[in-house]
mmCIF file of N, CA and C in Angstrom:
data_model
loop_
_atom_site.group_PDB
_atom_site.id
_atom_site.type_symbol
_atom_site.label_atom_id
_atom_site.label_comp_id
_atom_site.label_asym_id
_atom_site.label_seq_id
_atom_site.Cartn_x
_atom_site.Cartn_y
_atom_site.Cartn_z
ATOM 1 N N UNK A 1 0.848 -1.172 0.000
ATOM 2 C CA UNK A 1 0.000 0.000 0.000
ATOM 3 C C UNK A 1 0.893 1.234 0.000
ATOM 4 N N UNK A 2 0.047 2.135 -1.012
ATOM 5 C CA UNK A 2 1.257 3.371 -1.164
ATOM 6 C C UNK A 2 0.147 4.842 -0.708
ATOM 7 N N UNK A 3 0.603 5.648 -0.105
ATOM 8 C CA UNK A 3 0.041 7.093 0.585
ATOM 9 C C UNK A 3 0.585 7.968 -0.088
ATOM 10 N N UNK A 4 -0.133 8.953 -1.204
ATOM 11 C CA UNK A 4 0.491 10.566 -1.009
ATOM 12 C C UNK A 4 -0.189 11.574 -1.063
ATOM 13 N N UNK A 5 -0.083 12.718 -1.054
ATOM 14 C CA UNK A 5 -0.920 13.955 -0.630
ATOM 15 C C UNK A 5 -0.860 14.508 -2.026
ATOM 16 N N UNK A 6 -1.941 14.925 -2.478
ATOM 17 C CA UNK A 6 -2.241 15.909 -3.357
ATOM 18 C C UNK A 6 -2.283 16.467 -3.487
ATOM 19 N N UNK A 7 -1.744 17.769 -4.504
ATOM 20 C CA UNK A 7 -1.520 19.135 -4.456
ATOM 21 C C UNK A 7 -2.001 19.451 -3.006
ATOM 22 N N UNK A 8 -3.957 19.779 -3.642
ATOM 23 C CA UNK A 8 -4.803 20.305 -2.556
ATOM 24 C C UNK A 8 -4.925 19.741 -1.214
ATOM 25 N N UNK A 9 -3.917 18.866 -1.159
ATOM 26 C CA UNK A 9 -3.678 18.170 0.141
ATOM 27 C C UNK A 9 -4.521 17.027 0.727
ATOM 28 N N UNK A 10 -5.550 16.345 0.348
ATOM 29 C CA UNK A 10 -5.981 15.654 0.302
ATOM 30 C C UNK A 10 -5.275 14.099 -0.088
ATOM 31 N N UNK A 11 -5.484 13.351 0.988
ATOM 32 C CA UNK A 11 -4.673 12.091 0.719
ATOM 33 C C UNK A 11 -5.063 11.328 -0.381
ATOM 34 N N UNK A 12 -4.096 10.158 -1.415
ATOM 35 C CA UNK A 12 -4.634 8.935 -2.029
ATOM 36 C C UNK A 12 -4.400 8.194 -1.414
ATOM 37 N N UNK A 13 -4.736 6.863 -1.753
ATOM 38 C CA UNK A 13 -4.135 5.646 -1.093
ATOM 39 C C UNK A 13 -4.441 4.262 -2.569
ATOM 40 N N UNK A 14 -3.049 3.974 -2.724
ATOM 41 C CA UNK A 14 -2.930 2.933 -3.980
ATOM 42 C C UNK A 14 -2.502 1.600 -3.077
ATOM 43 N N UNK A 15 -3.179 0.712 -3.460
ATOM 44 C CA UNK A 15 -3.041 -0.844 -2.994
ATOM 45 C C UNK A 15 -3.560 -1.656 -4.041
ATOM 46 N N UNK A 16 -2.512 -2.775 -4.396
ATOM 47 C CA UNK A 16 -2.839 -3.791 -5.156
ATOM 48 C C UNK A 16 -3.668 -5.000 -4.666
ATOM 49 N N UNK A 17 -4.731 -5.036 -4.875
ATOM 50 C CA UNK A 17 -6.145 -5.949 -5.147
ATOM 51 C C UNK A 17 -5.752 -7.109 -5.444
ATOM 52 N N UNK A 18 -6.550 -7.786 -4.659
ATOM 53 C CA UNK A 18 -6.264 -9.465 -4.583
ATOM 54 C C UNK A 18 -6.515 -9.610 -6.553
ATOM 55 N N UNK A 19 -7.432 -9.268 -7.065
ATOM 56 C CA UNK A 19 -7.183 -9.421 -8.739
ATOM 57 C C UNK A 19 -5.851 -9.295 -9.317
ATOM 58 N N UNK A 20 -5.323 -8.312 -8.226
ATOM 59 C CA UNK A 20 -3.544 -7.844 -8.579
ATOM 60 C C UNK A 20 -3.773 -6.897 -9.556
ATOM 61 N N UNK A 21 -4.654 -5.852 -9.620
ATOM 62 C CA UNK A 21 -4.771 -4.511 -10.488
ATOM 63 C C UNK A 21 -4.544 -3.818 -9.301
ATOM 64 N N UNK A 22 -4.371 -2.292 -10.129
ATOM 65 C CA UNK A 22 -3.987 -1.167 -8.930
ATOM 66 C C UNK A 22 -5.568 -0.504 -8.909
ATOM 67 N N UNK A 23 -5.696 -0.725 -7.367
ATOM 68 C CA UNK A 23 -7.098 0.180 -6.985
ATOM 69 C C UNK A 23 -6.612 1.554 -6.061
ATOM 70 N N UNK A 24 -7.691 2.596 -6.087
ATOM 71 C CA UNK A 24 -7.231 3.952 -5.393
ATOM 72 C C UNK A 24 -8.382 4.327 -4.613
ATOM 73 N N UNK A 25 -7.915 5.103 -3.306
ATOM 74 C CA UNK A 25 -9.074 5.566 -2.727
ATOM 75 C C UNK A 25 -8.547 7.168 -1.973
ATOM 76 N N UNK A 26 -9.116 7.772 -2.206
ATOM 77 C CA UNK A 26 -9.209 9.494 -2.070
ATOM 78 C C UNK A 26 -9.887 9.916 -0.892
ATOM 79 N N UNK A 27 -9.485 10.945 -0.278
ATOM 80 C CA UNK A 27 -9.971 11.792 0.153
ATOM 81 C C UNK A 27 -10.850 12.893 -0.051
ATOM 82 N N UNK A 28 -11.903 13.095 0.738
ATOM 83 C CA UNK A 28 -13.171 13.629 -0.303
ATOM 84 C C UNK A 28 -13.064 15.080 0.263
ATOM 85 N N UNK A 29 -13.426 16.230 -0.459
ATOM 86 C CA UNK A 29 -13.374 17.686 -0.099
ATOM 87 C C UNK A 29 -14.205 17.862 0.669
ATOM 88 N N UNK A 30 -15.327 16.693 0.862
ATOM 89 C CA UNK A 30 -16.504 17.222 1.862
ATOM 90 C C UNK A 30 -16.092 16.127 3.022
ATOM 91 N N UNK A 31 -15.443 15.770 3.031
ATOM 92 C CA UNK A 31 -14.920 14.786 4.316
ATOM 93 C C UNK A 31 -15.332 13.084 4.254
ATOM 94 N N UNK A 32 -14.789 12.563 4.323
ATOM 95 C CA UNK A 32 -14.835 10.892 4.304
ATOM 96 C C UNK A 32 -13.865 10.411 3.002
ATOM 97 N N UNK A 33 -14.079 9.601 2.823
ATOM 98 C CA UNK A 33 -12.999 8.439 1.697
ATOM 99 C C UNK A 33 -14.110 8.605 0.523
ATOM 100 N N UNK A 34 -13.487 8.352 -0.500
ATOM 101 C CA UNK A 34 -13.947 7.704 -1.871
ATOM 102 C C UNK A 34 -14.234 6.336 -1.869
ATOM 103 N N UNK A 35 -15.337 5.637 -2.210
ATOM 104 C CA UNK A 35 -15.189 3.943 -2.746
ATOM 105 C C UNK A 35 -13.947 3.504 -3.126
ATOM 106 N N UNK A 36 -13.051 2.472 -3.026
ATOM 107 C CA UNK A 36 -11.920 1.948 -3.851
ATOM 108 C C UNK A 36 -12.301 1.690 -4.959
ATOM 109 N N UNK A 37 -11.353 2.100 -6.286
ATOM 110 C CA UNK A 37 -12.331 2.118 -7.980
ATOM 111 C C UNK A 37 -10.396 1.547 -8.362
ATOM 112 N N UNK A 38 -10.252 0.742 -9.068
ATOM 113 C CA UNK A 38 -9.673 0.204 -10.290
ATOM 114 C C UNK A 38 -8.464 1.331 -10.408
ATOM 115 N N UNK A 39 -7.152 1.344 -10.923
ATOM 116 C CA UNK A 39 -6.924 2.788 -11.307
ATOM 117 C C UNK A 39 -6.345 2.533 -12.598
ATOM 118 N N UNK A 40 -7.139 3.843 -13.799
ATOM 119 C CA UNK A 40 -6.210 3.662 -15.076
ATOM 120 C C UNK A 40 -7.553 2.768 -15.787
ATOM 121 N N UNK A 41 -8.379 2.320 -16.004
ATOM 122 C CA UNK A 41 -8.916 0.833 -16.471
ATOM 123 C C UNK A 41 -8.668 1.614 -17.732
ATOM 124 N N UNK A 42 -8.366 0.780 -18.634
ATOM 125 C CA UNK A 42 -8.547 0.962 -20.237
ATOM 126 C C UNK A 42 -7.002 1.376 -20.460
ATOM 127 N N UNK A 43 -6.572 1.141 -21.595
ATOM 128 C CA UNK A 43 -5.137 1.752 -21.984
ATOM 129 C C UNK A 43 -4.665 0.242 -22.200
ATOM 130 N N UNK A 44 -3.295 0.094 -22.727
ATOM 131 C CA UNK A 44 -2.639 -1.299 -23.061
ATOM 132 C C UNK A 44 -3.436 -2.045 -24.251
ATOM 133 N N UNK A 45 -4.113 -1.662 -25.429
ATOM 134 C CA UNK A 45 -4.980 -2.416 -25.864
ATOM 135 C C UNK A 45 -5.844 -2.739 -25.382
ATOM 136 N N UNK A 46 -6.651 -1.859 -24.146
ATOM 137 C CA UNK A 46 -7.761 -2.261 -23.173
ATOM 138 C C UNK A 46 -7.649 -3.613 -22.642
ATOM 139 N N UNK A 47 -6.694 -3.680 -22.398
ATOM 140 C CA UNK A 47 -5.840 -4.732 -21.305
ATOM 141 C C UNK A 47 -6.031 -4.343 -20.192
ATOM 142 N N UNK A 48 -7.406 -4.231 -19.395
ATOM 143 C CA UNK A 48 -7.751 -3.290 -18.203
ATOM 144 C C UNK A 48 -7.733 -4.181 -17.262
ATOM 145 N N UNK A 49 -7.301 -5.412 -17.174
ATOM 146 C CA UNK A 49 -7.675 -6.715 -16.113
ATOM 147 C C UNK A 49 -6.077 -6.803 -15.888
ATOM 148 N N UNK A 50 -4.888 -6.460 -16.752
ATOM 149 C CA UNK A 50 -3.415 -6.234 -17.131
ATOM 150 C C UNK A 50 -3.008 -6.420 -15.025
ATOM 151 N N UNK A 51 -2.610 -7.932 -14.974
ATOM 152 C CA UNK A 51 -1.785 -7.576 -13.787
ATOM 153 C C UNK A 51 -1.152 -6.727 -13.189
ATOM 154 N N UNK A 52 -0.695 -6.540 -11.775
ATOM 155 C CA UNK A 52 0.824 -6.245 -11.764
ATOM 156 C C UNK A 52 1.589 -6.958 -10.955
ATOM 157 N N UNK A 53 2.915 -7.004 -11.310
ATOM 158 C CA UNK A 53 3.938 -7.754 -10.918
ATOM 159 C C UNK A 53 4.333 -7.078 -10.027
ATOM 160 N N UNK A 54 4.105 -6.049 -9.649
ATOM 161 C CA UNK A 54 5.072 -5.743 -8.203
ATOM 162 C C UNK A 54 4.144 -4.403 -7.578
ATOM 163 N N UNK A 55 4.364 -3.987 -6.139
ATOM 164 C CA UNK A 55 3.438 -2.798 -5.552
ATOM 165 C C UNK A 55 3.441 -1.933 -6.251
ATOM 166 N N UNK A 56 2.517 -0.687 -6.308
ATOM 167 C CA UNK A 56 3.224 0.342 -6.747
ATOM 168 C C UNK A 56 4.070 1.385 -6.479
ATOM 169 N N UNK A 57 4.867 2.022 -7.061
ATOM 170 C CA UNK A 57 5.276 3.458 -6.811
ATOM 171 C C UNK A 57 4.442 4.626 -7.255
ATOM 172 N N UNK A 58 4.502 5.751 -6.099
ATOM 173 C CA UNK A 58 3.888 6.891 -6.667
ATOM 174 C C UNK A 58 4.610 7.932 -6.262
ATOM 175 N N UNK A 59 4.613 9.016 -6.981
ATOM 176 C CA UNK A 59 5.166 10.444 -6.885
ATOM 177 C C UNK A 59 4.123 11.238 -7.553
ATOM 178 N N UNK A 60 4.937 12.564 -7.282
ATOM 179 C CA UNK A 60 3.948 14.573 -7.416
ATOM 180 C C UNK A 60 4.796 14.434 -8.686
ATOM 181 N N UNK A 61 4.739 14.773 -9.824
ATOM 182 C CA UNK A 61 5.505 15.374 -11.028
ATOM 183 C C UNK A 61 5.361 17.013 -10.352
ATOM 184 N N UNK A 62 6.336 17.772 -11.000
ATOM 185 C CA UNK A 62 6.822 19.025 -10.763
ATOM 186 C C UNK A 62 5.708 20.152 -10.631
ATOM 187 N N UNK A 63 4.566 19.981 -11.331
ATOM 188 C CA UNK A 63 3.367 20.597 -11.529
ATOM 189 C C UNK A 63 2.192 19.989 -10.708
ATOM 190 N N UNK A 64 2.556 19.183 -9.508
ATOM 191 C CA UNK A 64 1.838 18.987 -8.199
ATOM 192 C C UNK A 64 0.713 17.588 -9.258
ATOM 193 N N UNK A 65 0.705 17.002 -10.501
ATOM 194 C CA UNK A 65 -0.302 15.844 -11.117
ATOM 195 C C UNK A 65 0.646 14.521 -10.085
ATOM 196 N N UNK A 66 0.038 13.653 -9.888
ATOM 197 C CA UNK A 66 0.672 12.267 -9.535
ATOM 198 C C UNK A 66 0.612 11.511 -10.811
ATOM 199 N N UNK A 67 1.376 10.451 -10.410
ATOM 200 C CA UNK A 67 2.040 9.653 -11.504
ATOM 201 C C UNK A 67 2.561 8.123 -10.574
ATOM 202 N N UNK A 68 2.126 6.995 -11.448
ATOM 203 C CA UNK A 68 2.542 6.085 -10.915
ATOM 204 C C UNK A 68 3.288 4.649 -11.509
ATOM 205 N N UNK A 69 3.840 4.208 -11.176
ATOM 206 C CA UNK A 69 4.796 3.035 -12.222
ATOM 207 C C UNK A 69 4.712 1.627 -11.744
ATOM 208 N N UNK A 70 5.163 0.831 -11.937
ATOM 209 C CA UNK A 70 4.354 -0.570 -12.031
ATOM 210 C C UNK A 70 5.295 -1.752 -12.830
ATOM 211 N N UNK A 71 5.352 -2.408 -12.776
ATOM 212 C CA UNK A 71 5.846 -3.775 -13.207
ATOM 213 C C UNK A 71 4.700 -4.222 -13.671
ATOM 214 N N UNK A 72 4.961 -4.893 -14.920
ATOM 215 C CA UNK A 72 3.264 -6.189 -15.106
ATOM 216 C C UNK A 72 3.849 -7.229 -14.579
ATOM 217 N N UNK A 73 2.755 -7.824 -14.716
ATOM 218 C CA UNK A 73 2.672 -9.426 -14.574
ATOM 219 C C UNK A 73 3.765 -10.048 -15.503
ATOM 220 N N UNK A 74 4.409 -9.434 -16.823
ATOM 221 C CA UNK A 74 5.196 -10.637 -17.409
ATOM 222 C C UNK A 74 6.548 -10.349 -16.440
ATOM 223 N N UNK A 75 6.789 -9.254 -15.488
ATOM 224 C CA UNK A 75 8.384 -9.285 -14.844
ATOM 225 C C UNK A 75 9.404 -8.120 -15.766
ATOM 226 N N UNK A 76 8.732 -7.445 -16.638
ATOM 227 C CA UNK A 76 9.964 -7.104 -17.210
ATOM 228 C C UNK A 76 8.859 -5.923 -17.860
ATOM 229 N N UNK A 77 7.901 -5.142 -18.118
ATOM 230 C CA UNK A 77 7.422 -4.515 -18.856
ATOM 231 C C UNK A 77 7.196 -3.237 -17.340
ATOM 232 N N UNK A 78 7.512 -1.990 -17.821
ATOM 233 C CA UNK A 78 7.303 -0.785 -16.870
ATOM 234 C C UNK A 78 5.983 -0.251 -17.697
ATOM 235 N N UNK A 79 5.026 -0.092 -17.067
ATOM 236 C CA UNK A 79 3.577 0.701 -17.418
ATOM 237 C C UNK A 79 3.454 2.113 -16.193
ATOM 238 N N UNK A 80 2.624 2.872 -16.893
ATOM 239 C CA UNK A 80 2.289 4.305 -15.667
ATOM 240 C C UNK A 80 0.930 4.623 -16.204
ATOM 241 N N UNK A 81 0.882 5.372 -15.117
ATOM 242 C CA UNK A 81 -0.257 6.313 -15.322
ATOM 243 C C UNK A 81 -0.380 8.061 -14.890
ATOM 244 N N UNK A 82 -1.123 8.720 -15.065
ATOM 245 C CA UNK A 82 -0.786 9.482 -14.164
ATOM 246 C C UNK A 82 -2.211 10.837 -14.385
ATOM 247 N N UNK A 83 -2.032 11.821 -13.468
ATOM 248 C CA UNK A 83 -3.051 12.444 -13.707
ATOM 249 C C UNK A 83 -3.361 13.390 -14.550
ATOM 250 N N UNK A 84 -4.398 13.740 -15.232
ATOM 251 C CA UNK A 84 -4.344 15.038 -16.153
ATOM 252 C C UNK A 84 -4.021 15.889 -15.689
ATOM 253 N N UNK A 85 -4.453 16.390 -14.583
ATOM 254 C CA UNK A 85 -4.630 17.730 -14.121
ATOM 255 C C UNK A 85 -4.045 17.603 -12.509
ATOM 256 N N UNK A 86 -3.891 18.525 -11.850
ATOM 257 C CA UNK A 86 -3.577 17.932 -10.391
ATOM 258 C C UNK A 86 -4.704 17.414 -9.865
ATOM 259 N N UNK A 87 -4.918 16.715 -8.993
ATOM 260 C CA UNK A 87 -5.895 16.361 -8.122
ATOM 261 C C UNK A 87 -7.304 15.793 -9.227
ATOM 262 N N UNK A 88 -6.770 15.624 -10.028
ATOM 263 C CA UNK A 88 -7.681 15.280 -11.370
ATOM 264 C C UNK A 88 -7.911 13.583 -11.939
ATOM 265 N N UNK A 89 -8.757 13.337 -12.658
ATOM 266 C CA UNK A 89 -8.556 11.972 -12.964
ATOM 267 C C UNK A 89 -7.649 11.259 -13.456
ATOM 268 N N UNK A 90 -7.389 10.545 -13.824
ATOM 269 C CA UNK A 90 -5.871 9.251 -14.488
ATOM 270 C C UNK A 90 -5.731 9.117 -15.929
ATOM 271 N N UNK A 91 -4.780 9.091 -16.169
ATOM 272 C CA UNK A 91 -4.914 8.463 -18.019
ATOM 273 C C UNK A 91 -5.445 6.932 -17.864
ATOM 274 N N UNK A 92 -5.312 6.751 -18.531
ATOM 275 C CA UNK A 92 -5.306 4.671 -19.158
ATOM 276 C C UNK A 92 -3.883 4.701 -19.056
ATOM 277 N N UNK A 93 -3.395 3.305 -18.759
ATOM 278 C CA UNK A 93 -2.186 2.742 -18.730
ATOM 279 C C UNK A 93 -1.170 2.885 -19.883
ATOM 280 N N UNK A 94 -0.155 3.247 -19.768
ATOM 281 C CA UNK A 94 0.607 3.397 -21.125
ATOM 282 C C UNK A 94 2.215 2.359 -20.592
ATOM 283 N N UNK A 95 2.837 1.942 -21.829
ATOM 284 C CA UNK A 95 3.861 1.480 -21.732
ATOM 285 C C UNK A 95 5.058 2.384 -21.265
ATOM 286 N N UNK A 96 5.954 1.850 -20.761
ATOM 287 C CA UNK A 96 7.241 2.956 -21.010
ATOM 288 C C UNK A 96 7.929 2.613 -21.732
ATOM 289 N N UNK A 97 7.899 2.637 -22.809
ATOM 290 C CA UNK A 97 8.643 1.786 -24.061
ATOM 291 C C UNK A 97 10.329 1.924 -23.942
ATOM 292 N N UNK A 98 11.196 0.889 -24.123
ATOM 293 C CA UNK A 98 12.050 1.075 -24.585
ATOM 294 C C UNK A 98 12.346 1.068 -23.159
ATOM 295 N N UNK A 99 12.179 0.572 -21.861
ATOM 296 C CA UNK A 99 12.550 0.887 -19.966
ATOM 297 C C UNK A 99 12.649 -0.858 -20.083
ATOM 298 N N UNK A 100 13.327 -1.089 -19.533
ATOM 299 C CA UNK A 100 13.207 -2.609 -18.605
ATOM 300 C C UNK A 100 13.452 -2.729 -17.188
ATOM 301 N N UNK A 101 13.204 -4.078 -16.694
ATOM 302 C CA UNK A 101 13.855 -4.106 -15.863
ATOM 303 C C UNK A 101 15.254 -3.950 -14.970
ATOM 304 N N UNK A 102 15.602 -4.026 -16.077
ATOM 305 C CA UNK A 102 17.433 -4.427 -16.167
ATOM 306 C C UNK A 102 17.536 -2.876 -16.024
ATOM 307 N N UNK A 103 17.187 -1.863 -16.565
ATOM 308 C CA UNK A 103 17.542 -0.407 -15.951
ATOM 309 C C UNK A 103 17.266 0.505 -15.020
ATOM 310 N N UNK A 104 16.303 -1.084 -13.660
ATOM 311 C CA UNK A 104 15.862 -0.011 -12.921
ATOM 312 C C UNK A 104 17.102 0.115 -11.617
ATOM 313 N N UNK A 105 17.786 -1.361 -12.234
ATOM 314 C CA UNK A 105 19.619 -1.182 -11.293
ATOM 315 C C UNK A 105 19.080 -2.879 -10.653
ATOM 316 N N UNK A 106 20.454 -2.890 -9.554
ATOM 317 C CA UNK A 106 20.567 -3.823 -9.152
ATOM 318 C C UNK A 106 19.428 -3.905 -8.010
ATOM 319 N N UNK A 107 18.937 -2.843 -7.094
ATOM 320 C CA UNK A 107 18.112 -2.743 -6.192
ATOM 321 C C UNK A 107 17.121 -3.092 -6.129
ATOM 322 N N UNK A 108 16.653 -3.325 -7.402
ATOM 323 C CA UNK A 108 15.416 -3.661 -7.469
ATOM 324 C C UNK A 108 14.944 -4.729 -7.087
ATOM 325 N N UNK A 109 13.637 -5.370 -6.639
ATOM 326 C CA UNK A 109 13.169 -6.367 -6.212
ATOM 327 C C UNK A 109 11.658 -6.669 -6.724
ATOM 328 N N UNK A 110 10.993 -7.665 -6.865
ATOM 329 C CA UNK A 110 9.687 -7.918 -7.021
ATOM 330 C C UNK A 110 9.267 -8.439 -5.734
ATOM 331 N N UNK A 111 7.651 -7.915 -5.008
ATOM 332 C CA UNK A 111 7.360 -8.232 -4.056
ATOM 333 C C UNK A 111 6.662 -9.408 -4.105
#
């Protein structure tokens, strides 16, 4: 399970689902949580069921949008997502073409 604050300060929270997709749950402006919803569905050839192979990572890109990265299920493919806008909805899943495993260093691990 991964925690970060949003621009507007409002928490996410990303945890991988016994399905092993990435689900998200928000903090609401009027107070309480969001439902847990899927994150990203569609993208990959609408490969929206698209495992993942390892937890996720998340970070703020420079302009306060989140962004998040991922291992699939085959062990070796880097996918992201990230937000349009700050505090805004997600793209669909995209590849990071041309990234492997092999360049994320020796540190790396699958959970």
């Amino acid at each position: 399970m991964t925690v970060v604050r949003n621009q507007d300060g409002r928490l996410e929270v990303f945890a991988r689902g016994q399905d092993t997709r990435l689900w998200h749950s928000w903090q609401r402006h009027e107070g309480g949580w969001s439902q847990w919803e899927p994150l990203a569905d569609g993208g990959l050839e609408n490969d929206w069921h698209r495992p993942l192979g390892t937890f996720p990572t998340v970070g703020q890109n420079h302009d306060g949008r989140l962004e998040t990265i991922v291992i699939a299920s085959d062990g070796r493919s880097p996918v992201h997502s990230w937000q349009h806008e700050p505090n805004g909805d997600w793209a669909k899943w995209q590849s990071l073409e041309g990234w492997s495993v092999r360049a994320l260093g020796p540190g790396f691990r699958e959970f």
